mmCIF file of C-alpha atoms and ligand atoms in Angstrom:
data_model
loop_
_atom_site.group_PDB
_atom_site.id
_atom_site.type_symbol
_atom_site.label_atom_id
_atom_site.label_comp_id
_atom_site.label_asym_id
_atom_site.label_seq_id
_atom_site.Cartn_x
_atom_site.Cartn_y
_atom_site.Cartn_z
ATOM 1 C CA UNK F 25 33.402 23.711 -8.085
ATOM 2 C CA UNK F 26 31.755 20.604 -9.642
ATOM 3 C CA UNK F 27 29.532 22.939 -11.631
ATOM 4 C CA UNK F 28 29.949 21.143 -14.956
ATOM 5 C CA UNK F 29 28.306 18.038 -13.557
ATOM 6 C CA UNK F 30 25.532 19.730 -11.584
ATOM 7 C CA UNK F 31 22.719 18.108 -13.601
ATOM 8 C CA UNK F 32 24.519 14.803 -14.348
ATOM 9 C CA UNK F 33 23.473 11.773 -12.223
ATOM 10 C CA UNK F 34 26.014 10.498 -9.707
ATOM 11 C CA UNK F 35 26.102 7.177 -11.617
ATOM 12 C CA UNK F 36 27.956 9.107 -14.332
ATOM 13 C CA UNK F 37 30.208 11.023 -11.949
ATOM 14 C CA UNK F 38 27.982 14.081 -11.786
ATOM 15 C CA UNK F 39 26.673 16.022 -8.803
ATOM 16 C CA UNK F 40 23.202 14.488 -9.177
ATOM 17 C CA UNK F 41 21.261 17.740 -9.095
ATOM 18 C CA UNK F 42 18.219 18.656 -11.121
ATOM 19 C CA UNK F 43 16.932 21.500 -13.208
ATOM 20 C CA UNK F 44 16.581 23.829 -10.192
ATOM 21 C CA UNK F 45 20.202 23.454 -9.024
ATOM 22 C CA UNK F 46 21.360 23.971 -12.594
ATOM 23 C CA UNK F 47 19.218 27.095 -13.073
ATOM 24 C CA UNK F 48 20.385 28.588 -9.753
ATOM 25 C CA UNK F 49 23.978 28.339 -11.003
ATOM 26 C CA UNK F 50 23.054 29.881 -14.366
ATOM 27 C CA UNK F 51 21.178 32.692 -12.622
ATOM 28 C CA UNK F 52 24.220 33.650 -10.548
ATOM 29 C CA UNK F 53 26.630 33.563 -13.521
ATOM 30 C CA UNK F 54 24.151 35.658 -15.524
ATOM 31 C CA UNK F 55 24.112 38.483 -12.973
ATOM 32 C CA UNK F 56 27.545 39.367 -14.287
ATOM 33 C CA UNK F 57 27.968 37.889 -17.774
ATOM 34 C CA UNK F 58 25.576 36.150 -20.151
ATOM 35 C CA UNK F 59 28.512 35.146 -22.384
ATOM 36 C CA UNK F 60 29.962 33.035 -19.577
ATOM 37 C CA UNK F 61 26.599 31.638 -18.517
ATOM 38 C CA UNK F 62 25.651 30.586 -22.064
ATOM 39 C CA UNK F 63 28.955 28.772 -22.502
ATOM 40 C CA UNK F 64 28.037 26.856 -19.339
ATOM 41 C CA UNK F 65 24.377 26.359 -20.331
ATOM 42 C CA UNK F 66 25.100 25.273 -23.932
ATOM 43 C CA UNK F 67 27.406 22.614 -22.521
ATOM 44 C CA UNK F 68 24.318 21.095 -20.900
ATOM 45 C CA UNK F 69 22.284 21.638 -24.077
ATOM 46 C CA UNK F 70 24.755 19.352 -25.837
ATOM 47 C CA UNK F 71 24.729 16.816 -22.995
ATOM 48 C CA UNK F 72 20.949 16.600 -22.406
ATOM 49 C CA UNK F 73 20.277 14.491 -25.550
ATOM 50 C CA UNK F 74 22.752 11.903 -24.230
ATOM 51 C CA UNK F 75 21.208 12.064 -20.758
ATOM 52 C CA UNK F 76 17.659 11.798 -22.070
ATOM 53 C CA UNK F 77 18.084 9.356 -24.972
ATOM 54 C CA UNK F 78 21.515 7.734 -24.643
ATOM 55 C CA UNK F 79 22.064 4.038 -24.020
ATOM 56 C CA UNK F 80 23.916 3.134 -20.840
ATOM 57 C CA UNK F 81 27.036 2.491 -22.932
ATOM 58 C CA UNK F 82 26.780 5.990 -24.508
ATOM 59 C CA UNK F 83 26.233 7.565 -21.082
ATOM 60 C CA UNK F 84 29.167 5.659 -19.555
ATOM 61 C CA UNK F 85 31.427 6.787 -22.375
ATOM 62 C CA UNK F 86 30.420 10.428 -22.791
ATOM 63 C CA UNK F 87 28.928 11.757 -19.536
ATOM 64 C CA UNK F 88 31.725 11.296 -16.941
ATOM 65 C CA UNK F 89 34.267 13.498 -18.773
ATOM 66 C CA UNK F 90 31.537 16.124 -19.301
ATOM 67 C CA UNK F 91 30.533 15.988 -15.629
ATOM 68 C CA UNK F 92 34.152 16.306 -14.558
ATOM 69 C CA UNK F 93 34.689 19.333 -16.807
ATOM 70 C CA UNK F 94 37.290 17.494 -18.885
ATOM 71 C CA UNK F 95 35.185 17.574 -22.064
ATOM 72 C CA UNK F 96 32.978 20.298 -23.370
ATOM 73 C CA UNK F 97 29.702 19.997 -25.284
ATOM 74 C CA UNK F 98 27.575 21.675 -27.978
ATOM 75 C CA UNK F 99 24.229 21.130 -29.710
ATOM 76 C CA UNK F 100 23.783 21.538 -33.466
ATOM 77 C CA UNK F 101 20.312 21.952 -34.929
ATOM 78 C CA UNK F 102 20.212 25.342 -36.715
ATOM 79 C CA UNK F 103 21.254 25.774 -40.358
ATOM 80 C CA UNK F 104 21.409 28.780 -42.695
ATOM 81 C CA UNK F 105 17.939 28.066 -44.086
ATOM 82 C CA UNK F 106 16.446 26.359 -41.058
ATOM 83 C CA UNK F 107 16.170 28.380 -37.866
ATOM 84 C CA UNK F 108 12.673 28.579 -36.387
ATOM 85 C CA UNK F 109 11.578 26.054 -38.999
ATOM 86 C CA UNK F 110 13.911 23.309 -37.804
ATOM 87 C CA UNK F 111 12.021 20.826 -39.988
ATOM 88 C CA UNK F 112 13.791 22.395 -42.965
ATOM 89 C CA UNK F 113 17.279 21.135 -42.066
ATOM 90 C CA UNK F 114 19.311 19.865 -45.024
ATOM 91 C CA UNK F 115 22.214 18.087 -43.315
ATOM 92 C CA UNK F 116 22.044 14.427 -44.286
ATOM 93 C CA UNK F 117 23.098 11.211 -42.561
ATOM 94 C CA UNK F 118 23.381 8.092 -44.711
ATOM 95 C CA UNK F 119 24.112 4.670 -43.281
ATOM 96 C CA UNK F 120 27.034 3.000 -45.072
ATOM 97 C CA UNK F 121 28.187 -0.230 -43.501
ATOM 98 C CA UNK F 122 29.032 0.352 -39.857
ATOM 99 C CA UNK F 123 28.944 4.144 -40.017
ATOM 100 C CA UNK F 124 26.737 7.098 -40.859
ATOM 101 C CA UNK F 125 28.107 9.604 -43.375
ATOM 102 C CA UNK F 126 27.092 13.176 -42.500
ATOM 103 C CA UNK F 127 27.068 16.031 -45.026
ATOM 104 C CA UNK F 128 25.953 19.608 -44.426
ATOM 105 C CA UNK F 129 26.608 22.731 -42.363
ATOM 106 C CA UNK F 130 25.259 23.827 -38.990
ATOM 107 C CA UNK F 131 25.162 27.564 -38.301
ATOM 108 C CA UNK F 132 25.657 29.662 -35.147
ATOM 109 C CA UNK F 133 26.534 26.829 -32.814
ATOM 110 C CA UNK F 134 27.433 27.963 -29.301
ATOM 111 C CA UNK F 135 30.737 26.429 -28.127
ATOM 112 C CA UNK F 136 31.377 25.377 -31.762
ATOM 113 C CA UNK F 137 35.063 24.540 -32.194
ATOM 114 C CA UNK F 138 35.705 24.710 -28.426
ATOM 115 C CA UNK F 139 33.557 21.674 -27.627
ATOM 116 C CA UNK F 140 34.749 18.065 -27.819
ATOM 117 C CA UNK F 141 31.344 16.353 -27.996
ATOM 118 C CA UNK F 142 28.492 17.466 -30.280
ATOM 119 C CA UNK F 143 24.916 16.295 -30.568
ATOM 120 C CA UNK F 144 23.823 16.832 -34.137
ATOM 121 C CA UNK F 145 20.396 16.572 -35.748
ATOM 122 C CA UNK F 146 20.504 15.409 -39.394
ATOM 123 C CA UNK F 147 18.090 13.942 -41.933
ATOM 124 C CA UNK F 148 18.502 10.191 -42.255
ATOM 125 C CA UNK F 149 15.447 9.997 -44.541
ATOM 126 C CA UNK F 150 14.411 13.204 -46.297
ATOM 127 C CA UNK F 151 11.238 11.646 -47.676
ATOM 128 C CA UNK F 152 9.778 11.276 -44.185
ATOM 129 C CA UNK F 153 9.871 14.986 -43.266
ATOM 130 C CA UNK F 154 10.240 15.612 -39.531
ATOM 131 C CA UNK F 155 10.064 11.839 -38.908
ATOM 132 C CA UNK F 156 13.149 11.400 -41.062
ATOM 133 C CA UNK F 157 15.535 13.199 -38.689
ATOM 134 C CA UNK F 158 17.988 11.442 -36.393
ATOM 135 C CA UNK F 159 20.340 12.570 -33.622
ATOM 136 C CA UNK F 160 24.015 11.668 -33.450
ATOM 137 C CA UNK F 161 26.931 12.060 -31.056
ATOM 138 C CA UNK F 162 29.833 13.476 -33.052
ATOM 139 C CA UNK F 163 33.313 13.904 -31.622
ATOM 140 C CA UNK F 164 35.736 16.653 -32.517
ATOM 141 C CA UNK F 165 38.377 14.903 -34.597
ATOM 142 C CA UNK F 166 36.000 12.573 -36.451
ATOM 143 C CA UNK F 167 37.079 12.384 -40.104
ATOM 144 C CA UNK F 168 35.266 14.998 -42.220
ATOM 145 C CA UNK F 169 34.243 17.271 -39.291
ATOM 146 C CA UNK F 170 35.606 20.840 -39.316
ATOM 147 C CA UNK F 171 34.689 24.332 -38.157
ATOM 148 C CA UNK F 172 33.886 27.597 -39.894
ATOM 149 C CA UNK F 173 34.607 31.145 -38.858
ATOM 150 C CA UNK F 174 33.951 32.532 -35.387
ATOM 151 C CA UNK F 175 31.029 34.980 -35.600
ATOM 152 C CA UNK F 176 31.238 38.618 -34.490
ATOM 153 C CA UNK F 177 28.222 39.511 -32.409
ATOM 154 C CA UNK F 178 26.265 42.378 -30.803
ATOM 155 C CA UNK F 179 26.733 40.840 -27.350
ATOM 156 C CA UNK F 180 27.849 37.682 -25.498
ATOM 157 C CA UNK F 181 31.204 38.134 -27.229
ATOM 158 C CA UNK F 182 33.127 35.840 -24.893
ATOM 159 C CA UNK F 183 30.875 32.979 -26.018
ATOM 160 C CA UNK F 184 32.075 31.307 -29.199
ATOM 161 C CA UNK F 185 29.568 30.920 -32.031
ATOM 162 C CA UNK F 186 30.765 28.954 -35.056
ATOM 163 C CA UNK F 187 29.723 26.962 -38.108
ATOM 164 C CA UNK F 188 30.075 23.183 -37.992
ATOM 165 C CA UNK F 189 30.995 21.664 -41.354
ATOM 166 C CA UNK F 190 30.387 18.002 -42.225
ATOM 167 C CA UNK F 191 32.011 16.735 -45.414
ATOM 168 C CA UNK F 192 31.575 12.981 -45.666
ATOM 169 C CA UNK F 193 31.966 12.964 -41.899
ATOM 170 C CA UNK F 194 32.196 9.423 -40.561
ATOM 171 C CA UNK F 195 30.170 8.697 -37.431
ATOM 172 C CA UNK F 196 30.127 5.174 -35.937
ATOM 173 C CA UNK F 197 26.700 3.547 -36.235
ATOM 174 C CA UNK F 198 26.499 3.096 -32.454
ATOM 175 C CA UNK F 199 26.601 6.910 -31.996
ATOM 176 C CA UNK F 200 22.968 7.350 -33.033
ATOM 177 C CA UNK F 201 20.780 8.539 -30.136
ATOM 178 C CA UNK F 202 17.633 6.460 -29.730
ATOM 179 C CA UNK F 203 16.884 5.200 -33.209
ATOM 180 C CA UNK F 204 16.513 6.509 -36.748
ATOM 181 C CA UNK F 205 13.616 8.951 -37.051
ATOM 182 C CA UNK F 206 13.770 10.112 -33.419
ATOM 183 C CA UNK F 207 15.833 13.251 -34.163
ATOM 184 C CA UNK F 208 13.099 15.849 -33.736
ATOM 185 C CA UNK F 209 11.772 14.271 -30.588
ATOM 186 C CA UNK F 210 15.342 14.350 -29.213
ATOM 187 C CA UNK F 211 15.634 18.031 -30.198
ATOM 188 C CA UNK F 212 12.236 19.099 -28.820
ATOM 189 C CA UNK F 213 12.615 17.210 -25.509
ATOM 190 C CA UNK F 214 16.100 18.670 -25.146
ATOM 191 C CA UNK F 215 14.755 22.191 -25.653
ATOM 192 C CA UNK F 216 11.937 21.575 -23.133
ATOM 193 C CA UNK F 217 14.646 20.674 -20.634
ATOM 194 C CA UNK F 218 17.007 23.524 -21.442
ATOM 195 C CA UNK F 219 14.660 26.500 -21.902
ATOM 196 C CA UNK F 220 14.306 27.177 -18.150
ATOM 197 C CA UNK F 221 18.085 27.712 -18.275
ATOM 198 C CA UNK F 222 17.556 30.553 -20.737
ATOM 199 C CA UNK F 223 14.835 31.865 -18.435
ATOM 200 C CA UNK F 224 17.371 31.715 -15.583
ATOM 201 C CA UNK F 225 19.775 33.716 -17.727
ATOM 202 C CA UNK F 226 17.042 36.358 -18.055
ATOM 203 C CA UNK F 227 16.393 36.424 -14.298
ATOM 204 C CA UNK F 228 20.083 36.714 -13.425
ATOM 205 C CA UNK F 229 20.720 39.404 -16.001
ATOM 206 C CA UNK F 230 17.672 41.415 -14.917
ATOM 207 C CA UNK F 231 18.800 41.128 -11.266
ATOM 208 C CA UNK F 232 22.307 42.280 -12.171
ATOM 209 C CA UNK F 233 20.935 45.300 -14.050
ATOM 210 C CA UNK F 234 18.522 46.144 -11.212
ATOM 211 C CA UNK F 235 21.405 46.005 -8.702
ATOM 212 C CA UNK F 236 23.438 48.421 -10.814
ATOM 213 C CA UNK F 237 20.475 50.777 -11.273
ATOM 214 C CA UNK F 238 19.606 50.973 -7.553
ATOM 215 C CA UNK F 239 23.210 51.571 -6.496
ATOM 216 C CA UNK F 240 23.603 54.302 -9.119
ATOM 217 C CA UNK F 241 20.251 55.968 -8.328
ATOM 218 C CA UNK F 242 21.222 56.229 -4.642
ATOM 219 C CA UNK F 243 24.532 57.939 -5.383
ATOM 220 C CA UNK F 244 23.802 60.123 -8.428
ATOM 221 C CA UNK F 245 22.669 63.599 -7.373
ATOM 222 C CA UNK F 246 20.748 66.051 -9.568
ATOM 223 C CA UNK F 247 18.716 69.098 -8.468
ATOM 224 C CA UNK F 248 20.371 68.780 -5.034
ATOM 225 C CA UNK F 249 19.127 65.274 -4.207
ATOM 226 C CA UNK F 250 19.769 61.643 -5.086
ATOM 227 C CA UNK F 251 17.833 60.715 -8.241
ATOM 228 C CA UNK F 252 16.231 57.799 -6.323
ATOM 229 C CA UNK F 253 14.346 60.407 -4.290
ATOM 230 C CA UNK F 254 12.220 61.037 -7.393
ATOM 231 C CA UNK F 255 9.064 58.931 -7.362
ATOM 232 C CA UNK F 256 9.334 58.502 -11.151
ATOM 233 C CA UNK F 257 12.688 56.747 -10.696
ATOM 234 C CA UNK F 258 11.435 54.697 -7.725
ATOM 235 C CA UNK F 259 8.455 53.511 -9.762
ATOM 236 C CA UNK F 260 10.733 52.380 -12.581
ATOM 237 C CA UNK F 261 12.847 50.459 -10.068
ATOM 238 C CA UNK F 262 9.719 49.014 -8.428
ATOM 239 C CA UNK F 263 8.464 47.674 -11.765
ATOM 240 C CA UNK F 264 11.917 46.284 -12.600
ATOM 241 C CA UNK F 265 12.142 44.499 -9.239
ATOM 242 C CA UNK F 266 8.574 43.152 -9.404
ATOM 243 C CA UNK F 267 8.964 41.769 -12.929
ATOM 244 C CA UNK F 268 12.338 40.221 -12.087
ATOM 245 C CA UNK F 269 10.827 38.467 -9.060
ATOM 246 C CA UNK F 270 7.830 37.265 -11.101
ATOM 247 C CA UNK F 271 10.212 35.868 -13.737
ATOM 248 C CA UNK F 272 12.233 34.119 -11.032
ATOM 249 C CA UNK F 273 9.106 32.452 -9.611
ATOM 250 C CA UNK F 274 8.059 31.243 -13.072
ATOM 251 C CA UNK F 275 11.526 29.815 -13.826
ATOM 252 C CA UNK F 276 11.640 27.977 -10.476
ATOM 253 C CA UNK F 277 8.107 26.664 -11.068
ATOM 254 C CA UNK F 278 9.198 25.299 -14.461
ATOM 255 C CA UNK F 279 12.210 23.660 -12.796
ATOM 256 C CA UNK F 280 9.998 22.011 -10.180
ATOM 257 C CA UNK F 281 7.612 20.787 -12.896
ATOM 258 C CA UNK F 282 10.536 19.234 -14.759
ATOM 259 C CA UNK F 283 11.930 17.815 -11.525
ATOM 260 C CA UNK F 284 8.577 16.202 -10.713
ATOM 261 C CA UNK F 285 8.834 14.220 -13.934
ATOM 262 C CA UNK F 286 5.626 15.705 -15.401
ATOM 263 C CA UNK F 287 4.978 14.599 -18.982
ATOM 264 C CA UNK F 288 3.654 17.864 -20.406
ATOM 265 C CA UNK F 289 6.408 20.404 -19.789
ATOM 266 C CA UNK F 290 6.623 22.245 -23.123
ATOM 267 C CA UNK F 291 4.152 24.961 -22.110
ATOM 268 C CA UNK F 292 5.663 25.937 -18.743
ATOM 269 C CA UNK F 293 9.167 25.660 -20.174
ATOM 270 C CA UNK F 294 8.281 28.002 -23.067
ATOM 271 C CA UNK F 295 6.387 30.357 -20.714
ATOM 272 C CA UNK F 296 9.338 30.883 -18.391
ATOM 273 C CA UNK F 297 11.790 31.390 -21.282
ATOM 274 C CA UNK F 298 9.425 33.888 -22.939
ATOM 275 C CA UNK F 299 8.549 35.859 -19.821
ATOM 276 C CA UNK F 300 11.974 35.992 -18.160
ATOM 277 C CA UNK F 301 13.796 37.012 -21.335
ATOM 278 C CA UNK F 302 11.281 39.742 -22.207
ATOM 279 C CA UNK F 303 11.715 40.979 -18.620
ATOM 280 C CA UNK F 304 15.510 40.947 -19.041
ATOM 281 C CA UNK F 305 15.268 43.080 -22.187
ATOM 282 C CA UNK F 306 12.953 45.569 -20.479
ATOM 283 C CA UNK F 307 14.877 45.738 -17.196
ATOM 284 C CA UNK F 308 18.301 46.158 -18.837
ATOM 285 C CA UNK F 309 16.916 48.886 -21.129
ATOM 286 C CA UNK F 310 15.461 50.700 -18.123
ATOM 287 C CA UNK F 311 18.721 50.308 -16.207
ATOM 288 C CA UNK F 312 20.484 52.172 -19.032
ATOM 289 C CA UNK F 313 17.760 54.846 -18.784
ATOM 290 C CA UNK F 314 18.270 55.255 -15.020
ATOM 291 C CA UNK F 315 22.019 55.693 -15.514
ATOM 292 C CA UNK F 316 21.311 58.308 -18.228
ATOM 293 C CA UNK F 317 24.323 59.148 -20.413
ATOM 294 C CA UNK F 318 26.624 57.125 -18.162
ATOM 295 C CA UNK F 319 24.444 54.103 -18.877
ATOM 296 C CA UNK F 320 25.344 54.422 -22.548
ATOM 297 C CA UNK F 321 29.067 54.476 -21.823
ATOM 298 C CA UNK F 322 31.297 51.446 -21.567
ATOM 299 C CA UNK F 323 32.628 52.457 -18.165
ATOM 300 C CA UNK F 324 29.389 51.137 -16.625
ATOM 301 C CA UNK F 325 28.241 47.530 -17.169
ATOM 302 C CA UNK F 326 24.614 48.214 -18.083
ATOM 303 C CA UNK F 327 25.260 48.937 -21.792
ATOM 304 C CA UNK F 328 26.781 45.442 -22.095
ATOM 305 C CA UNK F 329 23.851 43.981 -20.171
ATOM 306 C CA UNK F 330 21.388 45.582 -22.588
ATOM 307 C CA UNK F 331 23.324 44.274 -25.620
ATOM 308 C CA UNK F 332 23.532 40.806 -24.076
ATOM 309 C CA UNK F 333 19.814 40.733 -23.226
ATOM 310 C CA UNK F 334 18.748 40.762 -26.885
ATOM 311 C CA UNK F 335 20.054 37.277 -27.651
ATOM 312 C CA UNK F 336 17.863 35.781 -24.923
ATOM 313 C CA UNK F 337 14.762 36.657 -26.958
ATOM 314 C CA UNK F 338 16.260 34.911 -30.010
ATOM 315 C CA UNK F 339 18.137 31.688 -29.240
ATOM 316 C CA UNK F 340 16.666 28.322 -28.257
ATOM 317 C CA UNK F 341 13.581 29.420 -30.192
ATOM 318 C CA UNK F 342 12.599 33.066 -30.618
ATOM 319 C CA UNK F 343 9.967 34.454 -28.285
ATOM 320 C CA UNK F 344 7.476 34.354 -31.155
ATOM 321 C CA UNK F 345 8.111 30.615 -31.391
ATOM 322 C CA UNK F 346 7.640 30.279 -27.595
ATOM 323 C CA UNK F 347 4.218 31.887 -28.026
ATOM 324 C CA UNK F 348 3.470 29.364 -30.782
ATOM 325 C CA UNK F 349 4.454 26.514 -28.430
ATOM 326 C CA UNK F 350 2.234 27.909 -25.644
ATOM 327 C CA UNK F 351 -0.639 28.459 -28.096
ATOM 328 C CA UNK F 352 -0.379 24.903 -29.427
ATOM 329 C CA UNK F 353 -0.353 23.518 -25.870
ATOM 330 C CA UNK F 354 -3.465 25.542 -24.992
ATOM 331 C CA UNK F 355 -5.312 24.248 -28.058
ATOM 332 C CA UNK F 356 -4.419 20.677 -27.073
ATOM 333 C CA UNK F 357 -5.379 21.207 -23.423
ATOM 334 C CA UNK F 358 -8.741 22.738 -24.186
ATOM 335 C CA UNK F 359 -9.604 20.334 -27.048
ATOM 336 C CA UNK F 360 -11.118 17.879 -24.595
ATOM 337 C CA UNK F 361 -13.335 20.573 -23.016
ATOM 338 C CA UNK F 362 -16.529 21.364 -24.844
HETATM 339 C C1 FAD U 28 24.439 33.762 -30.666
HETATM 340 C C2 FAD U 28 23.623 32.596 -31.127
HETATM 341 C C3 FAD U 28 23.858 31.342 -30.594
HETATM 342 C C4 FAD U 28 23.128 30.238 -31.044
HETATM 343 N N1 FAD U 28 23.413 28.983 -30.557
HETATM 344 C C5 FAD U 28 22.822 27.894 -31.139
HETATM 345 C C6 FAD U 28 23.224 26.575 -30.791
HETATM 346 O O1 FAD U 28 24.083 26.363 -29.931
HETATM 347 N N2 FAD U 28 22.650 25.526 -31.433
HETATM 348 C C7 FAD U 28 21.691 25.697 -32.394
HETATM 349 O O2 FAD U 28 21.221 24.701 -32.956
HETATM 350 N N3 FAD U 28 21.267 26.950 -32.725
HETATM 351 C C8 FAD U 28 21.817 28.044 -32.142
HETATM 352 N N4 FAD U 28 21.420 29.312 -32.492
HETATM 353 C C9 FAD U 28 20.350 29.479 -33.457
HETATM 354 C C10 FAD U 28 19.054 30.052 -32.851
HETATM 355 O O3 FAD U 28 18.403 29.080 -32.088
HETATM 356 C C11 FAD U 28 18.200 30.598 -34.025
HETATM 357 O O4 FAD U 28 18.836 31.788 -34.440
HETATM 358 C C12 FAD U 28 16.768 30.858 -33.644
HETATM 359 O O5 FAD U 28 16.086 29.636 -33.424
HETATM 360 C C13 FAD U 28 15.993 31.647 -34.704
HETATM 361 O O6 FAD U 28 16.232 31.190 -35.997
HETATM 362 P P1 FAD U 28 16.678 32.229 -37.142
HETATM 363 O O7 FAD U 28 17.741 33.063 -36.570
HETATM 364 O O8 FAD U 28 16.957 31.467 -38.370
HETATM 365 O O9 FAD U 28 15.410 33.164 -37.361
HETATM 366 P P2 FAD U 28 14.192 32.917 -38.351
HETATM 367 O O10 FAD U 28 13.610 31.564 -38.118
HETATM 368 O O11 FAD U 28 14.593 33.261 -39.724
HETATM 369 O O12 FAD U 28 13.146 33.994 -37.823
HETATM 370 C C14 FAD U 28 13.243 35.364 -38.155
HETATM 371 C C15 FAD U 28 12.071 36.095 -37.488
HETATM 372 O O13 FAD U 28 10.816 35.538 -37.946
HETATM 373 C C16 FAD U 28 10.048 35.104 -36.842
HETATM 374 N N5 FAD U 28 9.329 33.881 -37.194
HETATM 375 C C17 FAD U 28 9.782 32.818 -37.934
HETATM 376 N N6 FAD U 28 8.841 31.874 -38.004
HETATM 377 C C18 FAD U 28 7.776 32.316 -37.280
HETATM 378 C C19 FAD U 28 6.509 31.779 -36.972
HETATM 379 N N7 FAD U 28 6.113 30.569 -37.398
HETATM 380 N N8 FAD U 28 5.657 32.510 -36.210
HETATM 381 C C20 FAD U 28 6.030 33.732 -35.746
HETATM 382 N N9 FAD U 28 7.227 34.303 -36.014
HETATM 383 C C21 FAD U 28 8.105 33.597 -36.759
HETATM 384 C C22 FAD U 28 11.064 34.824 -35.727
HETATM 385 O O14 FAD U 28 10.462 34.879 -34.443
HETATM 386 C C23 FAD U 28 12.071 35.930 -35.964
HETATM 387 O O15 FAD U 28 11.622 37.113 -35.354
HETATM 388 C C24 FAD U 28 22.115 30.420 -32.028
HETATM 389 C C25 FAD U 28 21.872 31.706 -32.529
HETATM 390 C C26 FAD U 28 22.613 32.783 -32.107
HETATM 391 C C27 FAD U 28 22.321 34.125 -32.716
#
């Protein structure tokens, strides 16, 4: 269906779409399964650094097989002791001759082991703090690159989450993205670009749960009438539908802002991720409530939806971190106003 190349320019054999087309696809996949949609979305998360910071030679080499769905991608930033505080990463990259030597371990990487192409953030100069990080394209099969165990999770179980292990891993010098010291900018710009996709996951999941809840409430009878005839149930559904629609509008607005090439996108990107994923958690929880005991059982999909919703508030920056991003943007915006 050409979906893997939706956001890749036609010059690199993609479909040439933007953030909105990409998020519409994620939204539809997410109505049914967040595990599938995150496998799709994390592919783009791994490809965005190449799209945003790659040289033409890097783009020509890596993007066409990604766009054509022949190669799969992942993004490695998080480590055991560096989650929200990404500045604390310990993986190192030392230049030796014509290659960088990477050492360290990345934790909880979506598509880890399944992907062929990885964008990895590592410290090329620890003394420079955040300015000492660099981003690299690492291929599966590079000497010294291996994978840890597949994690067992509360939800999104069809999505693989693995450790990436670098033991004197040899990466050709030309696989650096941008230049040395640009690693955190690569990571932050990538997350600005990808967070609406997580928002779209929230919108799709909330819509899927709402659909299930309305259908059930129309057919389940108690006290001689359908439970949807109770105003209390209707009001729950009304709030679920309203919040889902509001989340959708915010995600599409973020996509249009990105598509317009605006420079300051961190705030709207964080806002839509925060709002839509909190809505998804609330709506899926209420869908379970509307289905009552059946909602808690595996024979209906809403218990899975509720388990899946939780991860949306955690990955690509927890919702507390999104609030920090929004707060920081507000401080900057209002600094010039006296
Ligand atoms: C299933 C899954 C898939 C993932 N996929 C990827 C991936 O593909 N690539 C990748 O690089 N990473 C990935 N991650 C990592 C994910 O992005 C991190 O888990 C997330 O950023 C949070 O980091 P942490 O888990 O270490 O939590 P911590 O940073 O330890 O935070 C713990 C709690 O403290 C709060 N907290 C921490 N600092 C602050 C603060 N300054 N202000 C307010 N509250 C704060 C957090 O909000 C959270 O509630 C994945 C994680 C999971 C679980």
